[in-house]
Amino acid sequence: MIVEPKVKGFICTTAHPVGCQKNVENQVAYVKERKHIEGAKKVLVLGASTGYGLASRITTAFGMGAATIGVAFEREASGKRTATPGYYNTKSFDEEAKKNGLYAKSFNGDAFSVEMKEQVIQTIKEDLGKVDLIVYSLAAPRRTTKDGITHNSVLKTTESDFTQKNWNLKDDSISDATIPVATQEEIQETIKVMGGEDWMDWMDALVEADVVEENAITVAYSYIGPKLTYPIYHEGTIGMAKKHLSDSAVAITNKYASKNIRGYVSVNKALVTQASAAIPVVPLYLAILYKVMKEKNIHEGCIEQMYRLFSDKIYTGMQLCVQEDGMLHVDDWEMREDVQNEVMDIWGKINSENLLTYADTKGYWDDFYHMFGFQVEGVDYTLDVEV
């Protein structure tokens, strides 16, 4: 069938298999062109099919020559409905790994479940023995815990309603958006889904099964951002979950100190992802940030960020580049004083009339469509494709 993008609000309901394949090939090519990283040899990536998780798997496989196991929950194609982009990404990754003689095993299922943990552990035992890097990059709106209860996350503030400028993607106008305050129960639910509890569950299960090397590293991903977005991110329900994630990194390090297994959180740059596109106020910040960082020639996508994380922050041949807050930071270029001053200057004067002058709306939409395999250079979208 001929696959076209069908966009509803902040989501695209179709994905292009050839476009997704090309995306993966481009990321693989980027890593292979750079210097080899002396790092992990056997890697488990939880949430391996899109965004930072996929880029982590590509970097460790093609940048370090590591054997990788990936876990993701993706929908297969059905009738006239395409599969999710992550499904095509994973298939393409597996093909690229095979072509390059790299071990790759991909699981499609619920990473929160006990069954998936058992399956993965069995595979590590049989195929790899032990892993020396565990990447935790799961992002989901809900989580069913082992007691059978399903928890749902919310995107709200924690102190009071928050009103700020917002870019209406449908008509390129700017108006105010208000994000309501969460109840205490909603905050706890969000922590259950997006905090570090499942990360700790994974580490407990893996260490108990004796499939983690001594001196292993585990890293999870977070975002802090500028003070402008604090009410909805850093200090919002998501921020409370991310604080729990940071606390879990410390807990993992302390719990497994005898094996020198260390947990870290990497604070990454703001990018267009399926999650960030859904957060009010954030798309406008992103479009302005893109413009400023591209003009300074310091803009990075997921693959550039992950390559820099592993080559410059983790596997440096010396100590890890941990900042005073105990976290790794590849948001350092985004949070540079000159970058943030310019972004805030533009934020103060941007409106519906000058939006296209002051914001990189094209860059935003390019990244959005690329996520789903559309508008990728070198792909003929007029051709019939097998979905």
JSON list of C-alpha atoms in Angstrom, two decimals, residues 204-305:
[
{"chain": "A", "resi": 204, "resn": "ASP", "atom": "CA", "xyz": [16.93, -6.66, 41.55]},
{"chain": "A", "resi": 205, "resn": "ALA", "atom": "CA", "xyz": [15.79, -9.41, 39.18]},
{"chain": "A", "resi": 206, "resn": "LEU", "atom": "CA", "xyz": [18.97, -9.25, 37.06]},
{"chain": "A", "resi": 207, "resn": "VAL", "atom": "CA", "xyz": [21.39, -9.21, 40.02]},
{"chain": "A", "resi": 208, "resn": "GLU", "atom": "CA", "xyz": [19.47, -11.94, 41.85]},
{"chain": "A", "resi": 209, "resn": "ALA", "atom": "CA", "xyz": [19.72, -14.12, 38.73]},
{"chain": "A", "resi": 210, "resn": "ASP", "atom": "CA", "xyz": [23.48, -13.37, 38.61]},
{"chain": "A", "resi": 211, "resn": "VAL", "atom": "CA", "xyz": [23.40, -11.99, 35.06]},
{"chain": "A", "resi": 212, "resn": "VAL", "atom": "CA", "xyz": [25.08, -8.62, 35.79]},
{"chain": "A", "resi": 213, "resn": "GLU", "atom": "CA", "xyz": [28.86, -8.21, 35.66]},
{"chain": "A", "resi": 214, "resn": "GLU", "atom": "CA", "xyz": [30.74, -6.64, 38.54]},
{"chain": "A", "resi": 215, "resn": "ASN", "atom": "CA", "xyz": [31.54, -2.96, 37.78]},
{"chain": "A", "resi": 216, "resn": "ALA", "atom": "CA", "xyz": [28.48, -2.78, 35.51]},
{"chain": "A", "resi": 217, "resn": "ILE", "atom": "CA", "xyz": [26.73, 0.51, 34.85]},
{"chain": "A", "resi": 218, "resn": "THR", "atom": "CA", "xyz": [23.03, 1.19, 34.54]},
{"chain": "A", "resi": 219, "resn": "VAL", "atom": "CA", "xyz": [21.72, 4.50, 33.22]},
{"chain": "A", "resi": 220, "resn": "ALA", "atom": "CA", "xyz": [18.21, 5.98, 32.99]},
{"chain": "A", "resi": 221, "resn": "TYR", "atom": "CA", "xyz": [17.16, 9.14, 31.16]},
{"chain": "A", "resi": 222, "resn": "SER", "atom": "CA", "xyz": [15.65, 12.37, 32.43]},
{"chain": "A", "resi": 223, "resn": "TYR", "atom": "CA", "xyz": [15.10, 16.01, 31.54]},
{"chain": "A", "resi": 224, "resn": "ILE", "atom": "CA", "xyz": [15.18, 19.18, 33.65]},
{"chain": "A", "resi": 225, "resn": "GLY", "atom": "CA", "xyz": [14.97, 22.10, 31.24]},
{"chain": "A", "resi": 226, "resn": "PRO", "atom": "CA", "xyz": [14.76, 25.86, 31.89]},
{"chain": "A", "resi": 227, "resn": "LYS", "atom": "CA", "xyz": [12.88, 27.56, 34.73]},
{"chain": "A", "resi": 228, "resn": "LEU", "atom": "CA", "xyz": [10.24, 28.54, 32.18]},
{"chain": "A", "resi": 229, "resn": "THR", "atom": "CA", "xyz": [8.97, 24.95, 32.00]},
{"chain": "A", "resi": 230, "resn": "TYR", "atom": "CA", "xyz": [9.60, 24.01, 35.65]},
{"chain": "A", "resi": 231, "resn": "PRO", "atom": "CA", "xyz": [5.89, 24.13, 36.67]},
{"chain": "A", "resi": 232, "resn": "ILE", "atom": "CA", "xyz": [4.94, 21.53, 34.05]},
{"chain": "A", "resi": 233, "resn": "TYR", "atom": "CA", "xyz": [8.14, 19.53, 33.97]},
{"chain": "A", "resi": 234, "resn": "HIS", "atom": "CA", "xyz": [10.82, 19.74, 36.66]},
{"chain": "A", "resi": 235, "resn": "GLU", "atom": "CA", "xyz": [8.35, 20.66, 39.40]},
{"chain": "A", "resi": 236, "resn": "GLY", "atom": "CA", "xyz": [5.28, 19.03, 37.83]},
{"chain": "A", "resi": 237, "resn": "THR", "atom": "CA", "xyz": [4.05, 15.44, 38.12]},
{"chain": "A", "resi": 238, "resn": "ILE", "atom": "CA", "xyz": [6.70, 14.30, 35.61]},
{"chain": "A", "resi": 239, "resn": "GLY", "atom": "CA", "xyz": [9.38, 16.06, 37.66]},
{"chain": "A", "resi": 240, "resn": "MET", "atom": "CA", "xyz": [8.26, 14.25, 40.81]},
{"chain": "A", "resi": 241, "resn": "ALA", "atom": "CA", "xyz": [8.61, 10.95, 38.93]},
{"chain": "A", "resi": 242, "resn": "LYS", "atom": "CA", "xyz": [12.03, 11.96, 37.64]},
{"chain": "A", "resi": 243, "resn": "LYS", "atom": "CA", "xyz": [13.13, 12.85, 41.19]},
{"chain": "A", "resi": 244, "resn": "HIS", "atom": "CA", "xyz": [12.14, 9.32, 42.20]},
{"chain": "A", "resi": 245, "resn": "LEU", "atom": "CA", "xyz": [14.20, 8.07, 39.24]},
{"chain": "A", "resi": 246, "resn": "SER", "atom": "CA", "xyz": [17.26, 9.98, 40.54]},
{"chain": "A", "resi": 247, "resn": "ASP", "atom": "CA", "xyz": [16.73, 8.63, 44.05]},
{"chain": "A", "resi": 248, "resn": "SER", "atom": "CA", "xyz": [16.55, 5.13, 42.55]},
{"chain": "A", "resi": 249, "resn": "ALA", "atom": "CA", "xyz": [19.95, 5.60, 40.88]},
{"chain": "A", "resi": 250, "resn": "VAL", "atom": "CA", "xyz": [21.45, 6.30, 44.32]},
{"chain": "A", "resi": 251, "resn": "ALA", "atom": "CA", "xyz": [19.55, 3.35, 45.82]},
{"chain": "A", "resi": 252, "resn": "ILE", "atom": "CA", "xyz": [20.86, 0.97, 43.12]},
{"chain": "A", "resi": 253, "resn": "THR", "atom": "CA", "xyz": [24.45, 2.16, 43.66]},
{"chain": "A", "resi": 254, "resn": "ASN", "atom": "CA", "xyz": [24.17, 1.74, 47.43]},
{"chain": "A", "resi": 255, "resn": "LYS", "atom": "CA", "xyz": [22.39, -1.61, 47.29]},
{"chain": "A", "resi": 256, "resn": "TYR", "atom": "CA", "xyz": [24.95, -3.19, 44.96]},
{"chain": "A", "resi": 257, "resn": "ALA", "atom": "CA", "xyz": [28.08, -1.41, 46.19]},
{"chain": "A", "resi": 258, "resn": "SER", "atom": "CA", "xyz": [29.77, -4.76, 46.95]},
{"chain": "A", "resi": 259, "resn": "LYS", "atom": "CA", "xyz": [29.67, -5.58, 43.21]},
{"chain": "A", "resi": 260, "resn": "ASN", "atom": "CA", "xyz": [30.45, -1.97, 42.23]},
{"chain": "A", "resi": 261, "resn": "ILE", "atom": "CA", "xyz": [27.27, -1.84, 40.12]},
{"chain": "A", "resi": 262, "resn": "ARG", "atom": "CA", "xyz": [26.51, 1.85, 39.67]},
{"chain": "A", "resi": 263, "resn": "GLY", "atom": "CA", "xyz": [23.26, 3.59, 38.75]},
{"chain": "A", "resi": 264, "resn": "TYR", "atom": "CA", "xyz": [23.18, 6.97, 37.03]},
{"chain": "A", "resi": 265, "resn": "VAL", "atom": "CA", "xyz": [20.65, 9.34, 35.54]},
{"chain": "A", "resi": 266, "resn": "SER", "atom": "CA", "xyz": [21.57, 11.15, 32.34]},
{"chain": "A", "resi": 267, "resn": "VAL", "atom": "CA", "xyz": [19.86, 14.52, 31.87]},
{"chain": "A", "resi": 268, "resn": "ASN", "atom": "CA", "xyz": [19.34, 14.87, 28.13]},
{"chain": "A", "resi": 269, "resn": "LYS", "atom": "CA", "xyz": [18.50, 17.75, 25.80]},
{"chain": "A", "resi": 270, "resn": "ALA", "atom": "CA", "xyz": [14.96, 18.75, 24.82]},
{"chain": "A", "resi": 271, "resn": "LEU", "atom": "CA", "xyz": [13.95, 17.10, 21.55]},
{"chain": "A", "resi": 272, "resn": "VAL", "atom": "CA", "xyz": [10.78, 16.39, 19.62]},
{"chain": "A", "resi": 273, "resn": "THR", "atom": "CA", "xyz": [9.63, 12.98, 20.83]},
{"chain": "A", "resi": 274, "resn": "GLN", "atom": "CA", "xyz": [6.23, 11.30, 21.02]},
{"chain": "A", "resi": 275, "resn": "ALA", "atom": "CA", "xyz": [6.17, 12.30, 24.69]},
{"chain": "A", "resi": 276, "resn": "SER", "atom": "CA", "xyz": [7.34, 15.94, 24.40]},
{"chain": "A", "resi": 277, "resn": "ALA", "atom": "CA", "xyz": [4.95, 16.67, 21.52]},
{"chain": "A", "resi": 278, "resn": "ALA", "atom": "CA", "xyz": [2.07, 16.03, 23.93]},
{"chain": "A", "resi": 279, "resn": "ILE", "atom": "CA", "xyz": [3.15, 18.55, 26.58]},
{"chain": "A", "resi": 280, "resn": "PRO", "atom": "CA", "xyz": [1.59, 22.04, 26.32]},
{"chain": "A", "resi": 281, "resn": "VAL", "atom": "CA", "xyz": [4.08, 24.96, 26.12]},
{"chain": "A", "resi": 282, "resn": "VAL", "atom": "CA", "xyz": [6.99, 22.59, 25.31]},
{"chain": "A", "resi": 283, "resn": "PRO", "atom": "CA", "xyz": [6.62, 22.54, 21.47]},
{"chain": "A", "resi": 284, "resn": "LEU", "atom": "CA", "xyz": [7.00, 26.35, 21.36]},
{"chain": "A", "resi": 285, "resn": "TYR", "atom": "CA", "xyz": [10.08, 26.18, 23.60]},
{"chain": "A", "resi": 286, "resn": "LEU", "atom": "CA", "xyz": [11.49, 23.45, 21.35]},
{"chain": "A", "resi": 287, "resn": "ALA", "atom": "CA", "xyz": [10.96, 25.42, 18.14]},
{"chain": "A", "resi": 288, "resn": "ILE", "atom": "CA", "xyz": [12.73, 28.46, 19.62]},
{"chain": "A", "resi": 289, "resn": "LEU", "atom": "CA", "xyz": [15.52, 26.33, 21.09]},
{"chain": "A", "resi": 290, "resn": "TYR", "atom": "CA", "xyz": [16.08, 24.59, 17.74]},
{"chain": "A", "resi": 291, "resn": "LYS", "atom": "CA", "xyz": [16.49, 27.95, 16.02]},
{"chain": "A", "resi": 292, "resn": "VAL", "atom": "CA", "xyz": [18.98, 29.27, 18.57]},
{"chain": "A", "resi": 293, "resn": "MET", "atom": "CA", "xyz": [21.06, 26.08, 18.78]},
{"chain": "A", "resi": 294, "resn": "LYS", "atom": "CA", "xyz": [21.16, 25.58, 15.00]},
{"chain": "A", "resi": 295, "resn": "GLU", "atom": "CA", "xyz": [22.37, 29.15, 14.54]},
{"chain": "A", "resi": 296, "resn": "LYS", "atom": "CA", "xyz": [25.16, 28.41, 17.04]},
{"chain": "A", "resi": 297, "resn": "ASN", "atom": "CA", "xyz": [25.86, 25.09, 15.29]},
{"chain": "A", "resi": 298, "resn": "ILE", "atom": "CA", "xyz": [25.38, 23.07, 18.49]},
{"chain": "A", "resi": 299, "resn": "HIS", "atom": "CA", "xyz": [22.02, 21.40, 17.77]},
{"chain": "A", "resi": 300, "resn": "GLU", "atom": "CA", "xyz": [21.92, 17.63, 18.36]},
{"chain": "A", "resi": 301, "resn": "GLY", "atom": "CA", "xyz": [19.37, 14.90, 17.73]},
{"chain": "A", "resi": 302, "resn": "CYS", "atom": "CA", "xyz": [19.00, 11.64, 19.68]},
{"chain": "A", "resi": 303, "resn": "ILE", "atom": "CA", "xyz": [21.92, 9.84, 18.04]},
{"chain": "A", "resi": 304, "resn": "GLU", "atom": "CA", "xyz": [24.35, 12.75, 18.49]},
{"chain": "A", "resi": 305, "resn": "GLN", "atom": "CA", "xyz": [23.32, 13.03, 22.14]}
]
